[in-house]
Tab-separated table of C-alpha atoms in Angstrom:
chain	number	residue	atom	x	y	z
A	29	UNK	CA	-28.410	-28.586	6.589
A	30	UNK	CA	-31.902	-29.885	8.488
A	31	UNK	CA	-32.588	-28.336	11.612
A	32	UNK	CA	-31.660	-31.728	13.793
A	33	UNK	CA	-28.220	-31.120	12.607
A	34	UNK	CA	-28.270	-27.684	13.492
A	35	UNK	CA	-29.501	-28.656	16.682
A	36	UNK	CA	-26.428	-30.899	17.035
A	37	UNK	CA	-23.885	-28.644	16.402
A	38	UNK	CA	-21.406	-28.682	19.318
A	39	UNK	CA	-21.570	-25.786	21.521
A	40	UNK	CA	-19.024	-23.696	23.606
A	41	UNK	CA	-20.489	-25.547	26.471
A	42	UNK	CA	-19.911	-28.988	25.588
A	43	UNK	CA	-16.257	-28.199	24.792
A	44	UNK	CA	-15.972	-26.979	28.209
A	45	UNK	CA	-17.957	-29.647	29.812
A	46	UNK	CA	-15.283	-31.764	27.842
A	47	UNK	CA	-12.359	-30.295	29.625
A	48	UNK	CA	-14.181	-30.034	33.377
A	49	UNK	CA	-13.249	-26.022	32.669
A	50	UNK	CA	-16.003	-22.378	32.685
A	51	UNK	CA	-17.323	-21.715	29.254
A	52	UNK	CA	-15.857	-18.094	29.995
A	53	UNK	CA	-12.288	-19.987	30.031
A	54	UNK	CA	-13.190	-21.542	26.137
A	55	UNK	CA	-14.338	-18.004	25.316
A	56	UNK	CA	-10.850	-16.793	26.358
A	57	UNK	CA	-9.255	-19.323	24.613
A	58	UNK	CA	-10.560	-19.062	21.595
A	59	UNK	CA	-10.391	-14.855	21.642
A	60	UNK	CA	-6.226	-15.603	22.822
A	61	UNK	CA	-5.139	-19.003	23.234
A	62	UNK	CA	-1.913	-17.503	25.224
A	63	UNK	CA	-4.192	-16.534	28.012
A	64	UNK	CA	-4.934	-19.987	29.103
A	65	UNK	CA	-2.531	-22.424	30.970
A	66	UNK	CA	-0.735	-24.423	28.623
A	67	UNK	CA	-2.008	-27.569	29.735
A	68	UNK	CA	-5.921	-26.117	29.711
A	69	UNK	CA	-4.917	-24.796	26.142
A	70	UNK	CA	-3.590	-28.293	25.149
A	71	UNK	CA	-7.071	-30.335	26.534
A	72	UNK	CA	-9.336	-27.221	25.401
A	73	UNK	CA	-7.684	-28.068	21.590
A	74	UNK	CA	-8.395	-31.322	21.852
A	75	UNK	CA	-11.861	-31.341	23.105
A	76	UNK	CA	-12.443	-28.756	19.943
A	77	UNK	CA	-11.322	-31.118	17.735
A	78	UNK	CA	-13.007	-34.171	19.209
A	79	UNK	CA	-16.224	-32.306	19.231
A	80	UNK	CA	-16.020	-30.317	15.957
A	81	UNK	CA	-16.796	-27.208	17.473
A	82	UNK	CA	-17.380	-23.871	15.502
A	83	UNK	CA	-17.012	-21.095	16.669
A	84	UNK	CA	-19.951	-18.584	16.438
A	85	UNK	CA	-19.242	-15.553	15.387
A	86	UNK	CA	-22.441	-13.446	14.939
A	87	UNK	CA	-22.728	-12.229	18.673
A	88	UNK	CA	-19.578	-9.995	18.580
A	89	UNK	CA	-20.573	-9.325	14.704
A	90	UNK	CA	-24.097	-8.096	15.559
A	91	UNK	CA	-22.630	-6.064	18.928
A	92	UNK	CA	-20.939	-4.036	16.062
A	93	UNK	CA	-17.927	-5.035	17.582
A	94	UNK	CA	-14.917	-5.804	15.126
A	95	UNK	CA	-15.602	-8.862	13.344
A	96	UNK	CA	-12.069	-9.593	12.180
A	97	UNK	CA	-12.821	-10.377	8.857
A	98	UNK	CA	-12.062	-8.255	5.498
A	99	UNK	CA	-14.891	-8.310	2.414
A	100	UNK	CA	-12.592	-8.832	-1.294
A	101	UNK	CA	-14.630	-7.792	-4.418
A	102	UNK	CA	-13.854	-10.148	-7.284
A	103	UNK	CA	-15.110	-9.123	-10.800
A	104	UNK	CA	-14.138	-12.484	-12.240
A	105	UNK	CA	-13.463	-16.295	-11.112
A	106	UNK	CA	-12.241	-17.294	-14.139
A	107	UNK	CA	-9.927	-15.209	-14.570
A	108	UNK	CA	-6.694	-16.343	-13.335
A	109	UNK	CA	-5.337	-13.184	-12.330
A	110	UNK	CA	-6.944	-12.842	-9.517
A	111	UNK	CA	-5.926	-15.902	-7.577
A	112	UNK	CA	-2.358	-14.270	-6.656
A	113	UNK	CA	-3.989	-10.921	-5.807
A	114	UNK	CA	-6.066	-12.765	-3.372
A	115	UNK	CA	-3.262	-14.878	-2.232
A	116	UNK	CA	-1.284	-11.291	-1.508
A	117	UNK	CA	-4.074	-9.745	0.525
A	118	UNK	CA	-4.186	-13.466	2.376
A	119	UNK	CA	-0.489	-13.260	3.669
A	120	UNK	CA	-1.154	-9.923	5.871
A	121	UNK	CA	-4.782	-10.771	6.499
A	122	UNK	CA	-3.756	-14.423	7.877
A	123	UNK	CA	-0.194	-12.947	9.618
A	124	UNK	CA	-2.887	-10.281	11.517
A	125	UNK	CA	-5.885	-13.176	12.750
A	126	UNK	CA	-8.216	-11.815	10.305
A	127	UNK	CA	-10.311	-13.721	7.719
A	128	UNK	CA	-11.263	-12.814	4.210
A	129	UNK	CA	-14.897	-13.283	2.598
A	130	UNK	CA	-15.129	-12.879	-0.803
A	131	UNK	CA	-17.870	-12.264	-2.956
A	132	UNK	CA	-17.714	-11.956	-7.247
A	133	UNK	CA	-19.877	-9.712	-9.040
A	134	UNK	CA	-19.175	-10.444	-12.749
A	135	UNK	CA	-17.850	-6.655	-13.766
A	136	UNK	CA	-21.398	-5.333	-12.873
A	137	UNK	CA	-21.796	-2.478	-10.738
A	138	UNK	CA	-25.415	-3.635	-9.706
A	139	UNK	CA	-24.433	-6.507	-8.530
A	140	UNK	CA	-21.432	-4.991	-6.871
A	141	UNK	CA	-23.892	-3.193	-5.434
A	142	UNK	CA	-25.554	-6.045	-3.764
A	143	UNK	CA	-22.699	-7.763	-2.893
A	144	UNK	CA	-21.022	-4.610	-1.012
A	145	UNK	CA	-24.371	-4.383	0.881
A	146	UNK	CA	-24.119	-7.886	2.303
A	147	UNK	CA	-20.765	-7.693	2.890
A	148	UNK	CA	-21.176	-4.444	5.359
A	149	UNK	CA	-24.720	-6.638	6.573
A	150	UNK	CA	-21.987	-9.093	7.905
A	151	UNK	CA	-20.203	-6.190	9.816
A	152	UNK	CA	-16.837	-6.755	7.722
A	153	UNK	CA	-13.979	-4.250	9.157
A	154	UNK	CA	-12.937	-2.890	5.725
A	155	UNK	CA	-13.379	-3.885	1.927
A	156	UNK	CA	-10.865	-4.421	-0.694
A	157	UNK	CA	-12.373	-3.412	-3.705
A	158	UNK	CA	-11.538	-3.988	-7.417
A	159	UNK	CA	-13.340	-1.600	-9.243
A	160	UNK	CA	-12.829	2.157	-9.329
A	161	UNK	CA	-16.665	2.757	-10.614
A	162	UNK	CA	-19.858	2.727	-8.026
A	163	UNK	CA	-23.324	3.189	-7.671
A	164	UNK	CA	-24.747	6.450	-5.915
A	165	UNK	CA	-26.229	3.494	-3.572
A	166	UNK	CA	-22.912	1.614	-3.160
A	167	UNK	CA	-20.442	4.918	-2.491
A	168	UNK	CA	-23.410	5.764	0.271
A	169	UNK	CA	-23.441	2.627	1.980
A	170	UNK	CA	-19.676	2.923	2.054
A	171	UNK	CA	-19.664	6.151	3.509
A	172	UNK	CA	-22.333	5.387	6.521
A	173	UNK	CA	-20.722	2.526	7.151
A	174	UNK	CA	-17.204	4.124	8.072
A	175	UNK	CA	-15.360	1.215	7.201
A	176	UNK	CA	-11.378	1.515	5.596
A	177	UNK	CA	-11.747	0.853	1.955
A	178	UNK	CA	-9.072	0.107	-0.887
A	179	UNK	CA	-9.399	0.636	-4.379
A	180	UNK	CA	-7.121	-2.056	-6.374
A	181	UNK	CA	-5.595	-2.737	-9.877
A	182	UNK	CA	-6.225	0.751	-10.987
A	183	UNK	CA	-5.239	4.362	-9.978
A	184	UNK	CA	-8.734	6.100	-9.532
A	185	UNK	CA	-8.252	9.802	-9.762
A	186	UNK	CA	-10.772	10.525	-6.691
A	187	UNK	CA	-10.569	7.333	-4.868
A	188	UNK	CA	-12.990	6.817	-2.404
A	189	UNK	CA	-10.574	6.180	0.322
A	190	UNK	CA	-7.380	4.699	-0.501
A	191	UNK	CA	-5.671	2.925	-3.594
A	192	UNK	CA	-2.878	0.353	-5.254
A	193	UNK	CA	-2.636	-0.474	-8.356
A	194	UNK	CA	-0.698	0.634	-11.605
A	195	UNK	CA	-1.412	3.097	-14.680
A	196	UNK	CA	-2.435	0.845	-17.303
A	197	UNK	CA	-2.938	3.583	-19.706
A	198	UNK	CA	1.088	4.390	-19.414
A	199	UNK	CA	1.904	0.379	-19.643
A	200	UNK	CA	-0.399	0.154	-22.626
A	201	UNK	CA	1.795	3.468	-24.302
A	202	UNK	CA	5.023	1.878	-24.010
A	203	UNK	CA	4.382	-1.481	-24.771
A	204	UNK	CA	2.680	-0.341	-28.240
A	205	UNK	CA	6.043	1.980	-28.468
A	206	UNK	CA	7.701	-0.976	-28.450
A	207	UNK	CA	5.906	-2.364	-30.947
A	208	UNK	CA	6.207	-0.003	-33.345
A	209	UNK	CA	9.967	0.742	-32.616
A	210	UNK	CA	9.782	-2.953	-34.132
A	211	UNK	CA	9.121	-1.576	-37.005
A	212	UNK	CA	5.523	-2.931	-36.969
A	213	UNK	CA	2.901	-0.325	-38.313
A	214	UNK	CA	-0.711	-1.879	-39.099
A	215	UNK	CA	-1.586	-3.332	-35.254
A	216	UNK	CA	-5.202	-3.987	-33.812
A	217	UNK	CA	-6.310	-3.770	-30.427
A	218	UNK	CA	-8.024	-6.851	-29.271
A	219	UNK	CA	-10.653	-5.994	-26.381
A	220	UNK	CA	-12.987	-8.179	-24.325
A	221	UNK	CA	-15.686	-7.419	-21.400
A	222	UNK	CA	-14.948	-3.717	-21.894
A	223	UNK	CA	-14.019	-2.934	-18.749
A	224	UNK	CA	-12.250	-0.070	-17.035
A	225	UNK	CA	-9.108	-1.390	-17.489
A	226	UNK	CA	-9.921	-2.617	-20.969
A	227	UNK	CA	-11.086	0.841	-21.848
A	228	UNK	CA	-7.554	2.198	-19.648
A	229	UNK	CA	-5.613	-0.017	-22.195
A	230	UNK	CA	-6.872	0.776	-25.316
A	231	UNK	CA	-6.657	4.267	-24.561
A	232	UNK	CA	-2.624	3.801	-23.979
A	233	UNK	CA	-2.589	1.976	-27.411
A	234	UNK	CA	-4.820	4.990	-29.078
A	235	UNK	CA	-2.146	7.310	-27.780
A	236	UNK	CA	0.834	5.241	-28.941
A	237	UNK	CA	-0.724	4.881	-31.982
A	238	UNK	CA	-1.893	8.771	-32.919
A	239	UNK	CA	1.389	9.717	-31.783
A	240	UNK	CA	2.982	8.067	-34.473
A	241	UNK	CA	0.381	9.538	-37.093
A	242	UNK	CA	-1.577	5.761	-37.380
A	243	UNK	CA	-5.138	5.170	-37.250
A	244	UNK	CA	-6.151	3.052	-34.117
A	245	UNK	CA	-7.874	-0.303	-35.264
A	246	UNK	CA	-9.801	-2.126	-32.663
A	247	UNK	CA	-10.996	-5.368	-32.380
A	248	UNK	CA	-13.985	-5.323	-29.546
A	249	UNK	CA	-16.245	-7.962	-27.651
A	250	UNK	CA	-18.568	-7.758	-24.658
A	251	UNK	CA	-17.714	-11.320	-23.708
A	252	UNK	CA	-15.625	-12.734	-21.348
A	253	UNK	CA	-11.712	-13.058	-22.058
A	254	UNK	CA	-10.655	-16.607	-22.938
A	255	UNK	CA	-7.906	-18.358	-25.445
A	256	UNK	CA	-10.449	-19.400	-27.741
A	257	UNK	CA	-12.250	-16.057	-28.393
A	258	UNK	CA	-8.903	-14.778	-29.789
A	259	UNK	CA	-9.231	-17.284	-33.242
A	260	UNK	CA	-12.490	-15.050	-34.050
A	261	UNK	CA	-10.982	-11.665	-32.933
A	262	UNK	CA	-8.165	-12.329	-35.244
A	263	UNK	CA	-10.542	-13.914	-37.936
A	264	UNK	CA	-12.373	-10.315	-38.005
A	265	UNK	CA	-9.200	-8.277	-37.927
A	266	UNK	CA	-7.497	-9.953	-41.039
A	267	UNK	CA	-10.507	-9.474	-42.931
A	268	UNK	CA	-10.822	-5.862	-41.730
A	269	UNK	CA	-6.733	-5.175	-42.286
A	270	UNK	CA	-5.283	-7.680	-44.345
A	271	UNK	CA	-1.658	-5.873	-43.797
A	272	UNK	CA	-2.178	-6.630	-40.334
A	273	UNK	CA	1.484	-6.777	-38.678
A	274	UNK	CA	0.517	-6.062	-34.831
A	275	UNK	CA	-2.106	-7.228	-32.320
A	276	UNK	CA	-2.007	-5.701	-29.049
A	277	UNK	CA	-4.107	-7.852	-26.627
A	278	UNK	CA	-6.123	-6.513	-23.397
A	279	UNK	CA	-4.601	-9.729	-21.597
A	280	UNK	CA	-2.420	-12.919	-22.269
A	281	UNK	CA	-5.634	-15.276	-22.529
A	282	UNK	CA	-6.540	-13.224	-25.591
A	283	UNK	CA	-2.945	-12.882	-26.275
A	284	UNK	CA	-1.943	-16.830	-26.031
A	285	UNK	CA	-4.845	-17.459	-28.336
A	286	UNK	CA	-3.978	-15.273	-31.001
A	287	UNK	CA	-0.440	-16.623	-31.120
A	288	UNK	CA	-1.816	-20.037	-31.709
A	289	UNK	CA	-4.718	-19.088	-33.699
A	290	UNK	CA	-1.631	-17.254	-36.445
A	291	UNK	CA	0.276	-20.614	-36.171
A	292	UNK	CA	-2.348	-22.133	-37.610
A	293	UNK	CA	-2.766	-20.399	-39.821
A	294	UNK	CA	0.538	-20.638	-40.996
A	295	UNK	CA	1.236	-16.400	-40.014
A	296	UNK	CA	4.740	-16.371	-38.934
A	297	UNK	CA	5.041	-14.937	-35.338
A	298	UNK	CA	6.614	-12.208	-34.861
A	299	UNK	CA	8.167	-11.916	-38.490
A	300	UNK	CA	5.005	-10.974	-39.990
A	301	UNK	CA	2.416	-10.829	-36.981
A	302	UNK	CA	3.952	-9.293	-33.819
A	303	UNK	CA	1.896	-10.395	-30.500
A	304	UNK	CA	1.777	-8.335	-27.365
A	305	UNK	CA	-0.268	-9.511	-24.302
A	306	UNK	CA	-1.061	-8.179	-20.813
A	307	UNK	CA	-0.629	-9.662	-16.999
A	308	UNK	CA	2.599	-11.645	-18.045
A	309	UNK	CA	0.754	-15.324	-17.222
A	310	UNK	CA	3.047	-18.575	-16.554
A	311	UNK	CA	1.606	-19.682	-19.593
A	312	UNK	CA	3.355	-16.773	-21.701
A	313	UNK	CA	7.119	-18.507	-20.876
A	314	UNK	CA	6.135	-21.870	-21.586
A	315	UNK	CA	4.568	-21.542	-25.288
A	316	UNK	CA	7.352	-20.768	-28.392
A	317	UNK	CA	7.728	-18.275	-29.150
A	318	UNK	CA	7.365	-16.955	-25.569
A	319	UNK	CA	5.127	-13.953	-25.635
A	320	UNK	CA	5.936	-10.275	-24.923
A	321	UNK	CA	3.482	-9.034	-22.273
A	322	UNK	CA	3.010	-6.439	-19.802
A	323	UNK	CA	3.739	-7.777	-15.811
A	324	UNK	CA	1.423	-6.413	-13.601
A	325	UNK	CA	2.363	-7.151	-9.484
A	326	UNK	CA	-0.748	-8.306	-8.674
A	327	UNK	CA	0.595	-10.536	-5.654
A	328	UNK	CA	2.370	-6.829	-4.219
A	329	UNK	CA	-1.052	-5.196	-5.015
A	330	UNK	CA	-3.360	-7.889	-2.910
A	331	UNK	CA	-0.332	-7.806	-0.074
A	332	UNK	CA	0.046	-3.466	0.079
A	333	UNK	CA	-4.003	-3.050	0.001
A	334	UNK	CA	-4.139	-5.308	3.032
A	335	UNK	CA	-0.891	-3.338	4.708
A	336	UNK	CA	-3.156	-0.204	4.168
A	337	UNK	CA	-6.574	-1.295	5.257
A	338	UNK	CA	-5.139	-2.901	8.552
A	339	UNK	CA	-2.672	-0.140	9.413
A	340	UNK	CA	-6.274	2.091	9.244
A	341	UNK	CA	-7.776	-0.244	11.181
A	342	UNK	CA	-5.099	-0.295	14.012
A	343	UNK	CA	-5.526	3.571	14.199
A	344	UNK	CA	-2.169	4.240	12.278
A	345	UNK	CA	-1.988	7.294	10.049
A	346	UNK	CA	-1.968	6.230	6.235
A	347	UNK	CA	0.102	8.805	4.540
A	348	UNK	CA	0.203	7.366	1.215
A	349	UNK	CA	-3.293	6.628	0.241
A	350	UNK	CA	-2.348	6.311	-3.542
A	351	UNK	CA	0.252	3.865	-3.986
A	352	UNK	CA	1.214	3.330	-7.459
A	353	UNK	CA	3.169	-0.318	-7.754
A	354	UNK	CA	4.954	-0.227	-11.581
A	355	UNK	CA	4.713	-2.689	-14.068
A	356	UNK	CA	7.250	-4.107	-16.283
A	357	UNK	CA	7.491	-5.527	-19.652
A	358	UNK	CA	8.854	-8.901	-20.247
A	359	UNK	CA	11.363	-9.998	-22.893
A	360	UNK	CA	9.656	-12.565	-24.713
A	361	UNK	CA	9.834	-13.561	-28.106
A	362	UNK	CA	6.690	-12.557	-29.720
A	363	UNK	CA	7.753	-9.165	-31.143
């Protein structure tokens, strides 16, 4: 935008000028539209959207006053999983007049780092974090800021502040229980980005796996998850293990690919190659067979870490400030 049309911009002033009204009485408005007259409130609406006015919100964010917004953390915006978490944190943040900025930092604690720091530079009430590992920098800036924070998707052991999310390291256990109740014996774990929660998983699966006196196998990359990285994962584990009954995927994009990566190649699913994936996706019901996978409440996560960080921020005592939400398995068709 040129400066002319920032010059143009319509001010609180011309949207009272509009009406014949103070711009103290717009101000009011716009803080509680209840405490103006129903007809001012009705002419002051229109004149707003007449004039395209925005409201500026950097005075009262500056003062240090509350800014009524809420910072999210992303890690990934490709990843679909995220889009319900958000839309969870989005029914109490909306219900409660706040708004949510969100800012993605690609599973990097750096640049977690630098987004965190903005965030706060923007006077955000609290932050809704989706990581469980910081900088020195980041877990500083946290603490002098003395906003609520919320850990989400995993259980940290010594959460910063508070935290939702699920044991993935227990989900991973008895999903590769099932899997070998199955009777299967020679399964791979497929791994991508190498997260926390993709370390989390495999460490379930390791467990599952030693337990019933069987060497883990896994099947690693640094890149991101997608459907067509699974035809090479599976490409390198049948070379590695050509017995291979089992794969055990760190989500259902991985998960969905290696189902139709063994179609084509002709590997009967699941009589010969059982196929387990994680976050239990839309997708997972629609394919045949319909895949096996681990449901994570993401939607209940987003929607109880925005229950905490507002009930903090209207002074009420949080008593549980680790709140563990379950996971379930779904019966699908892949093992």
């Amino acid at each position: 935008m040129n400066q002319n049309n920032k010059k143009n911009r319509a001010t609180l002033q011309d949207v009272a000028d509009k009406v014949g009204v103070t711009k103290m009485t717009v101000s009011r408005y716009m803080r509680n539209p209840e405490s103006v007259a129903e007809k001012t409130r009705v002419k002051i609406a229109e004149a707003i959207e007449k004039t395209g006015y925005i409201e500026n919100r950097a005075p009262a964010m500056l003062s240090k006053s509350s800014s009524k917004a809420i910072g999210i953390l992303l890690p990934s915006l490709s990843n679909q999983i995220f889009a319900s978490f958000v839309q969870g944190i989005e029914t109490v943040t909306k219900a409660n007049g706040y708004e949510t900025l969100l800012a993605h930092f690609s599973y990097d604690e750096m640049e977690e780092e630098h987004k965190i720091a903005s965030l706060l530079s923007y006077q955000v009430d609290g932050l809704i974090l989706t990581e469980s590992h910081h900088t020195p920098r980041t877990l500083q800036m946290i603490k002098n800021s003395g906003v609520p924070v919320v850990e989400t998707m995993e259980l940290p052991s010594n959460p910063i502040d508070m935290a939702v999310g699920l044991d993935h390291e227990d989900a991973s256990y008895h999903v590769v229980k099932r899997m070998l109740d199955s009777g299967k014996t020679t399964i791979a774990y497929f791994g991508a980005r190498l997260d926390t929660r993709t370390k989390l998983r495999m460490q379930g699966y390791d467990r599952a796996m030693q337990e019933a006196g069987l060497e883990p196998k896994h099947i690693l990359t640094g890149e991101h998850s997608s459907f067509s990285l699974a035809d090479g994962l599976l490409e390198r584990a049948l070379e590695a293990y050509p017995n291979l009954d089992g794969v055990f995927c760190t989500n259902d994009d991985i998960a969905i690919g290696t189902l139709l990566s063994a179609q084509r190649r002709q590997i009967p699913v699941p009589q010969q190659l059982a196929v387990v994936g994680y976050n239990a996706l839309d997708i997972g019901q629609t394919i045949s067979p319909t895949l096996t996978s681990v449901d994570t409440p993401r939607f209940e996560i987003g929607e109880k870490s925005a229950q905490l960080l507002l009930a903090r921020l209207k002074g009420e005592v949080v008593e549980e400030t680790i709140v563990d939400m379950g996971y379930k398995i779904t019966q699908g068709e892949s093992v």
